[in-house]
Short mmCIF file of C-alpha atoms and ligand atoms in Angstrom, two decimals:
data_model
loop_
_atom_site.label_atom_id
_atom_site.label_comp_id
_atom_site.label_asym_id
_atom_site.label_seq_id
_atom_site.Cartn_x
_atom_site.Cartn_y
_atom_site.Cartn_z
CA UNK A 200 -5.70 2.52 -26.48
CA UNK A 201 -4.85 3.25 -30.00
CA UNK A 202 -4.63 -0.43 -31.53
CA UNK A 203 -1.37 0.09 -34.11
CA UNK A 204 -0.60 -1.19 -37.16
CA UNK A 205 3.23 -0.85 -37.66
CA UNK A 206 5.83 -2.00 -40.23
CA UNK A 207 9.41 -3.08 -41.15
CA UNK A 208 10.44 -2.26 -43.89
CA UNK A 209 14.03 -2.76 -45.00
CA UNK A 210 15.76 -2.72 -48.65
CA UNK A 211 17.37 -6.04 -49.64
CA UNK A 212 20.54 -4.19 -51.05
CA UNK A 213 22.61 -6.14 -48.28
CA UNK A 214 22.12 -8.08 -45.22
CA UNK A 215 20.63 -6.70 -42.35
CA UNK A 216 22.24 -5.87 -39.22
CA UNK A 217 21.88 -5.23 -35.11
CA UNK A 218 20.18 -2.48 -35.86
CA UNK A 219 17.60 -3.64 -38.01
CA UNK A 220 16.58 -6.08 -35.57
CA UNK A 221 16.72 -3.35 -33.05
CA UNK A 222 14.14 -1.78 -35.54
CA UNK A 223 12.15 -5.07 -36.37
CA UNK A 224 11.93 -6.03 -32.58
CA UNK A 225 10.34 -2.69 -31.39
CA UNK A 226 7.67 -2.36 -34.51
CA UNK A 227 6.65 -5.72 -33.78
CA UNK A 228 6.60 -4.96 -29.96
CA UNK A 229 4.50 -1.89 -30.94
CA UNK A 230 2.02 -3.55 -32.79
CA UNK A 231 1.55 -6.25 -30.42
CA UNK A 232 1.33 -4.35 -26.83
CA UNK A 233 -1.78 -2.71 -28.92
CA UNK A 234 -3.34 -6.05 -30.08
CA UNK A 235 -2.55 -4.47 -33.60
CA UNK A 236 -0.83 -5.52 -36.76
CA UNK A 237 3.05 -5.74 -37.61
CA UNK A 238 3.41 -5.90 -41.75
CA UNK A 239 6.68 -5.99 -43.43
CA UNK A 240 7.56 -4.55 -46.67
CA UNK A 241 10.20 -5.01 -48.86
CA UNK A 242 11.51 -1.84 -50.44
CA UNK A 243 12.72 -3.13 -53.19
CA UNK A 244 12.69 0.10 -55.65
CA UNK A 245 16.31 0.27 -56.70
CA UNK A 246 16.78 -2.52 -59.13
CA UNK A 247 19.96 -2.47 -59.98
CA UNK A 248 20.86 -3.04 -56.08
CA UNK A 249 17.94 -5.20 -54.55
CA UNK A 250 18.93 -8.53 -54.68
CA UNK A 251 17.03 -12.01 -54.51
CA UNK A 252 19.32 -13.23 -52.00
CA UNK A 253 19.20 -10.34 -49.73
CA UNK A 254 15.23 -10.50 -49.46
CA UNK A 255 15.54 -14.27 -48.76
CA UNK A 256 18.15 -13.59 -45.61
CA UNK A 257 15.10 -11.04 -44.88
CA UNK A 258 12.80 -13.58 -44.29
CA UNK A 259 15.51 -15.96 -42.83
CA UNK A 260 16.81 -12.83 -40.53
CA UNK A 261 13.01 -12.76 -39.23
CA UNK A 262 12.03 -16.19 -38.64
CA UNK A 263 15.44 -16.56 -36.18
CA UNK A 264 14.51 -13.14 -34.25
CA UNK A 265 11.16 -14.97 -33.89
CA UNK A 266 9.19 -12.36 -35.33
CA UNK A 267 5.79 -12.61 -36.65
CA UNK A 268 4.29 -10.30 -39.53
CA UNK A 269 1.54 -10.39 -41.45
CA UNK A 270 0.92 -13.16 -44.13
CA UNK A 271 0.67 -10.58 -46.81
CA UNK A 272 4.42 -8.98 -47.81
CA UNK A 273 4.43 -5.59 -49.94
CA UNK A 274 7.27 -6.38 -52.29
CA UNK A 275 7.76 -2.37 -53.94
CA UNK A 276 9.10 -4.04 -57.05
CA UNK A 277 5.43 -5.14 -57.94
CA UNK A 278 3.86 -1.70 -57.45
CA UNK A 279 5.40 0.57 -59.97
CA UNK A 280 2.12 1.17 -61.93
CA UNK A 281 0.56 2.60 -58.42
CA UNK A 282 3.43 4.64 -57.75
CA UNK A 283 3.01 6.13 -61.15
CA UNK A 284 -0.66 7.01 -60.91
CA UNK A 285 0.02 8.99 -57.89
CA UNK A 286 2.66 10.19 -59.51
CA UNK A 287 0.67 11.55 -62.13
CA UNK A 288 -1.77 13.44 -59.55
CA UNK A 289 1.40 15.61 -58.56
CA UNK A 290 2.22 16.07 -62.20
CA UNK A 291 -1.65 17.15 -63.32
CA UNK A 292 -1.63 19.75 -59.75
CA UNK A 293 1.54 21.10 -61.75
CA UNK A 294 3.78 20.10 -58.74
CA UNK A 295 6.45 18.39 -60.33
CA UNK A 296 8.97 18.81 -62.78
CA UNK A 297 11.02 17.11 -65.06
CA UNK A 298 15.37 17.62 -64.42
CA UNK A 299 17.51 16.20 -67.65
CA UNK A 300 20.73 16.71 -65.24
CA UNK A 301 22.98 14.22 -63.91
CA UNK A 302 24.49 14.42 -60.65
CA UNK A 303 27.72 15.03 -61.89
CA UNK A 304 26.39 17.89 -64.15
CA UNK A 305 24.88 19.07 -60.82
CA UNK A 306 27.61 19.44 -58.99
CA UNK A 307 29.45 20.70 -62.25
CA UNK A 308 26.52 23.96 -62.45
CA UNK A 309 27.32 24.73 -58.20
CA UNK A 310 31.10 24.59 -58.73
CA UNK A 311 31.19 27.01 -62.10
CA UNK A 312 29.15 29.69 -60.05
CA UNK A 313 32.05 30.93 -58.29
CA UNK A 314 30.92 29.65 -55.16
CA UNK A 315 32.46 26.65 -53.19
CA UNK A 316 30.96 23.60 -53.55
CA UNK A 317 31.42 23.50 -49.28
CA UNK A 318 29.74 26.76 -49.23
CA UNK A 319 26.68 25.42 -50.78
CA UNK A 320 23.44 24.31 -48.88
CA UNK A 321 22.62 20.66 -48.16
CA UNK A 322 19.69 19.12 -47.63
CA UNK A 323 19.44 16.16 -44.46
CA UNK A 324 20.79 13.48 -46.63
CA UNK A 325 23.22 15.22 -47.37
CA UNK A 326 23.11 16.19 -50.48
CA UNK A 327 23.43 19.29 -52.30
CA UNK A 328 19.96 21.50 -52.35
CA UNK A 329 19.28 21.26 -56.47
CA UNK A 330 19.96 25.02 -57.72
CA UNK A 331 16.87 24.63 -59.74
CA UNK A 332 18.18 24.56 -63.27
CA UNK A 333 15.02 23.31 -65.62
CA UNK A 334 12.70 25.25 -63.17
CA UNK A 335 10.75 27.27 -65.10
CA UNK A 336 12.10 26.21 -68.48
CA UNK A 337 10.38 27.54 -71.51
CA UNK A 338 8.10 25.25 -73.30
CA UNK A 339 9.86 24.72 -76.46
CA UNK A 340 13.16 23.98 -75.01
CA UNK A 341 11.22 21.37 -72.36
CA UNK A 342 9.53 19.68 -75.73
CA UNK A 343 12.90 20.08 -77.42
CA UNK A 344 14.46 17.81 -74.32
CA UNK A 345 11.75 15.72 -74.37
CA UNK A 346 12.10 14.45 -78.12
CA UNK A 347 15.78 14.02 -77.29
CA UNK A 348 15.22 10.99 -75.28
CA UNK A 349 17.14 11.71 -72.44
CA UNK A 350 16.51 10.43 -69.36
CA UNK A 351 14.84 12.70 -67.19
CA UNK A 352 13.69 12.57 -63.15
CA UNK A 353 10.84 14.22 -61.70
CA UNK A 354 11.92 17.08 -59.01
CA UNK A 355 9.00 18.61 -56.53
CA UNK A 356 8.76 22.16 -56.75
CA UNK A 357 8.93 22.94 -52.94
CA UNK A 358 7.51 25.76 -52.58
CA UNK A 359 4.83 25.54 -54.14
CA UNK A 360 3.89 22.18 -53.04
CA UNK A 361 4.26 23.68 -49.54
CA UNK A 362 1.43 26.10 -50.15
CA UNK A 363 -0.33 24.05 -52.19
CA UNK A 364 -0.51 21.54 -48.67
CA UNK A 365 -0.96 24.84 -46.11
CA UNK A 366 -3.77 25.94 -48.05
CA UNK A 367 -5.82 22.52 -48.19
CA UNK A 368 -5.22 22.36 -44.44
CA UNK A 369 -5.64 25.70 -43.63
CA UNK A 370 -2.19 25.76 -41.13
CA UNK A 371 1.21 24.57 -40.98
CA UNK A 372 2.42 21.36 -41.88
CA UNK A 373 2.90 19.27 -38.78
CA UNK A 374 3.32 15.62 -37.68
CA UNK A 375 2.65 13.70 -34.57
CA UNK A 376 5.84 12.07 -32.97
CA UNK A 377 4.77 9.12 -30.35
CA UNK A 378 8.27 8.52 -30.32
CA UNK A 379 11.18 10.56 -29.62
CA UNK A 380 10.94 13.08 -26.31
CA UNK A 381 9.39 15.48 -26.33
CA UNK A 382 6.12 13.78 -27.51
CA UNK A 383 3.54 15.29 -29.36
CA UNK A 384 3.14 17.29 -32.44
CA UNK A 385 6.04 18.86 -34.20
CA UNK A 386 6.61 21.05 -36.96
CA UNK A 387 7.22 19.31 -40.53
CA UNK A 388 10.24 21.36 -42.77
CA UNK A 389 10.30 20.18 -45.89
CA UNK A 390 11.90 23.12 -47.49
CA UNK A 391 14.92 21.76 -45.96
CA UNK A 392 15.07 19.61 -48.43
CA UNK A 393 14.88 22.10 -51.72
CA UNK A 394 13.08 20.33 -54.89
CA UNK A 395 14.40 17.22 -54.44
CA UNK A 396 13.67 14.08 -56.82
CA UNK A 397 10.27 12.59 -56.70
CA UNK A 398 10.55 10.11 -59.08
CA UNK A 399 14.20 9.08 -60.14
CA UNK A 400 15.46 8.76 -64.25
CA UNK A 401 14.43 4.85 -64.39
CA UNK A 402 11.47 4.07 -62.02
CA UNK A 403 8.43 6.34 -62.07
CA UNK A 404 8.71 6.84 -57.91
CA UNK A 405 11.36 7.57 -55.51
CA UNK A 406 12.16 6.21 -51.50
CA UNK A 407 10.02 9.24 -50.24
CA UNK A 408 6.77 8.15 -52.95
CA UNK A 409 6.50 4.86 -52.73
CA UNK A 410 7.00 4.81 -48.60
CA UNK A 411 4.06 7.58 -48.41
CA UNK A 412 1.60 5.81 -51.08
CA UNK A 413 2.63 2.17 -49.24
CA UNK A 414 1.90 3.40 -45.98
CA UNK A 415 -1.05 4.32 -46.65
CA UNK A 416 -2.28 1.15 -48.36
CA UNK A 417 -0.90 -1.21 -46.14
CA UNK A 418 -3.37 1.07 -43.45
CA UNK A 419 0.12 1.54 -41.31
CA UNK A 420 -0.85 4.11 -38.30
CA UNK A 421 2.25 3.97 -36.80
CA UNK A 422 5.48 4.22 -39.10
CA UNK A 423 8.57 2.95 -36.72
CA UNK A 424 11.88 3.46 -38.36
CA UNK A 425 15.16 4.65 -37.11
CA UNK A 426 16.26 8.36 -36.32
CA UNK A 427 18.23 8.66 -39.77
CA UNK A 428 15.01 8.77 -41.43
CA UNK A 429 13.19 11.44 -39.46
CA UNK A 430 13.79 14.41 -41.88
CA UNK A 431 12.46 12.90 -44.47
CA UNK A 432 9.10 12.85 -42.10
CA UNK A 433 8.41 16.15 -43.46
CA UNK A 434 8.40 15.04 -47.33
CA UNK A 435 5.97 12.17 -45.90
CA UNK A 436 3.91 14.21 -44.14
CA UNK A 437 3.78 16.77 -47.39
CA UNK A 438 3.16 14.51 -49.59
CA UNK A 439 0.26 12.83 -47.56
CA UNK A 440 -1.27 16.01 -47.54
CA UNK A 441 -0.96 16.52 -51.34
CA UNK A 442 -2.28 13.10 -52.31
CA UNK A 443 -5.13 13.01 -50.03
CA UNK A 444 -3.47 10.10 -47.63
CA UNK A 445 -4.29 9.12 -44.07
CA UNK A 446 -1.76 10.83 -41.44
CA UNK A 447 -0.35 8.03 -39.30
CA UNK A 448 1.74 8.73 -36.52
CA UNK A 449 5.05 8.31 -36.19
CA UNK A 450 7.74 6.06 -33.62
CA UNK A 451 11.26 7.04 -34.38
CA UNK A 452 13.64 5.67 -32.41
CA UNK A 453 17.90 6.25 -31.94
CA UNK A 454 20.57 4.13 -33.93
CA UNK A 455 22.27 1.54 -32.62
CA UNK A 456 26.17 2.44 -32.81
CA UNK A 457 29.79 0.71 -32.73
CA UNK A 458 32.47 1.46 -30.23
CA UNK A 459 33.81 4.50 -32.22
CA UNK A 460 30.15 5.88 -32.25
CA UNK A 461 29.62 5.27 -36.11
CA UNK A 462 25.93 4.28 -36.84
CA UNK A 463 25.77 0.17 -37.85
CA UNK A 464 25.35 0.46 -41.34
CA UNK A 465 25.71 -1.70 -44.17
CA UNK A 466 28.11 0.26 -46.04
CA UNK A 467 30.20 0.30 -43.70
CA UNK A 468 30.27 -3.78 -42.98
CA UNK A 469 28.35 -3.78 -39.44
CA UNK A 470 28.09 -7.77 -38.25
CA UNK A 471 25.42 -9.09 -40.13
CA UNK A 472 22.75 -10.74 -38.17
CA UNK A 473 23.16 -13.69 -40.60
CA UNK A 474 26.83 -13.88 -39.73
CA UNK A 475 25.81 -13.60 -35.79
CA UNK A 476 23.18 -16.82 -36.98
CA UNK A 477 25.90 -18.97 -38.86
CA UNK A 478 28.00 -18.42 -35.28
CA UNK A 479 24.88 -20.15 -33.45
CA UNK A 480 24.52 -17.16 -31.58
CA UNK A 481 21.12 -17.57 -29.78
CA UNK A 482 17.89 -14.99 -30.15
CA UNK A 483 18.40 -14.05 -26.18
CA UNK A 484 22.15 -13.68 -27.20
CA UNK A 485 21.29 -10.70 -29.62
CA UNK A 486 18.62 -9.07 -27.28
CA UNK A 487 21.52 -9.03 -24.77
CA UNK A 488 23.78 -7.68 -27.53
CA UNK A 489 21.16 -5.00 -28.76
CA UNK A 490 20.35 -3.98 -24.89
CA UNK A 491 24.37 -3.43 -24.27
CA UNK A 492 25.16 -1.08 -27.02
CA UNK A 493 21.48 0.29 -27.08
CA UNK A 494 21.48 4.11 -26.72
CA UNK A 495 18.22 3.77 -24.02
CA UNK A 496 16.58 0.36 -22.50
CA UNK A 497 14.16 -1.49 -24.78
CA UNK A 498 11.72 -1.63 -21.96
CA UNK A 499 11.47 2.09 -22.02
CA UNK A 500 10.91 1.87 -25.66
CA UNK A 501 8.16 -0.33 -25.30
CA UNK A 502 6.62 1.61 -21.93
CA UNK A 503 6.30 4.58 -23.88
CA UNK A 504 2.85 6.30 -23.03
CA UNK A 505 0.22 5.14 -25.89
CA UNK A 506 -2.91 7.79 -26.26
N1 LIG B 107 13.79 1.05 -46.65
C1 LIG B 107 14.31 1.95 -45.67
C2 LIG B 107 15.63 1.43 -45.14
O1 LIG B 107 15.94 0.26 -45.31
C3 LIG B 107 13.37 2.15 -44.51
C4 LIG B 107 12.20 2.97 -44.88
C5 LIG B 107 11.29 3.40 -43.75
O2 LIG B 107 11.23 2.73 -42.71
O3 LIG B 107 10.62 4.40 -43.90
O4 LIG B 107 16.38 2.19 -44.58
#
């Protein structure tokens, strides 16, 4: 049996609810059925939002659900140098590109085309597929920009990063999923996703970078995370490929959701599981909780076949 190393790994922009423990509990479950290793992370990338408070309820949040991780924590904040080396690899294999537009100015470019903003693709997040303004740029106006001083991100260039990864593994991109039925390897499609942002106007890395590069440090062979999150698999799995990373596999599992059917977010106010604390509600009180609105038993979670 395949002895996992698995991690949590939430953002501290807000206070985690059901559904993070949902998550916590069946990474730590994971790693401990196997004898293996359960490491949390704090993703912490998005300074203006990450707050000191919010990673302290983290730790809090953790103790109360009883869970045990790893002494060592992986704040994000305190890797941006690493994130910018690799970083630098996708730059030098010409893989990445530099975008001076906003947004705003984005959505501004799609609507002046004639065609309806509704009418345009998205990518899984939901946003709109970037129509590739500043591709292919000439060389004086991209020096010109540069000398401006204005901010810039770093966008992937898709396609070719695509066959840059099919031709170092000779084959389709592809990712094993331990998780979700059916089991077992599926394609990766990370064209869905057009050239999306690899490193974003103030931090040299981006959620998808600094999850891949982390993952692989922290030697994590089985990345557990909610279903929201399985898309972006395929930039992982890319990106992996690229950067010469160790493929883990991956444990996705469904959302916990309210009555109306609405995911538990934080956005949108879900109970906090500090709230459910301050009420004296009890550990066994939330697994109850988490087992009543829970999409499919935990124990069928946790029985799922290991290879
Ligand atoms: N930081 C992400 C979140 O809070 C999770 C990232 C991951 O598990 O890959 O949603």
């Amino acid at each position: 049996m395949t002895t996992y190393k698995t991690r949590f790994a939430p953002s501290p922009t807000g206070y985690l609810h059901l559904g993070h423990a949902f998550s916590a509990i069946i990474a730590s479950e994971l790693a401990e059925k196997s004898s293996g290793n359960f490491y949390l992370r704090i993703e912490d990338i998005d300074l203006g939002r990450s707050k000191i408070n919010y990673e302290e309820t983290i730790y809090e949040d953790l103790e109360w659900l009883g869970l045990k991780y790893e002494k060592q924590v992986r704040r994000q904040s305190e890797h941006f140098k690493t994130y910018e080396e690799y970083l630098k690899k996708l730059r030098d294999y010409g893989l990445i590109y530099p975008c001076w537009a906003t947004r705003s100015e984005i959505k501004k470019i799609i609507l002046s085309g004639g065609k309806k903003a509704s009418s345009w693709p998205l990518d899984p997040d939901g946003q709109y597929i970037y129509p590739e303004i500043y591709k292919g740029i000439s060389a004086s106006r991209k020096s010109r920009l540069m000398l401006s001083g204005k901010d810039f991100s770093w966008r992937i260039d898709i396609k070719k990063a695509i066959s840059f990864a099919e031709s170092k593994i000779k084959s389709k991109i592809s990712f094993d999923e331990i998780g979700l039925e059916p089991k077992g390897i599926r394609s990766a499609e990370p064209k869905l996703y057009g050239d999306l942002i690899i490193a974003r106007k103030d931090i040299p890395t981006s959620y998808h970078l600094s999850v891949t590069v982390d993952d692989s440090i922290q030697n994590i062979n089985l990345v557990t995370r909610g279903l929201d999150l399985y898309p972006s698999t395929s930039i992982h799995r890319l990106l992996q490929i690229i950067l010469d990373l160790p493929e883990p596999k991956w444990f996705h599992h469904n959302l916990l959701r309210d009555k109306n059917g609405q995911k538990l977010s934080k956005s949108t106010n879900s109970t906090s599981l500090k709230s459910f604390r301050n009420k004296g509600t009890t550990r066994g009180e939330i697994s109850k909780l988490i087992k009543k609105i829970d999409p499919f038993p935990l124990n069928e979670v946790y029985a799922t076949k290991q290879t």
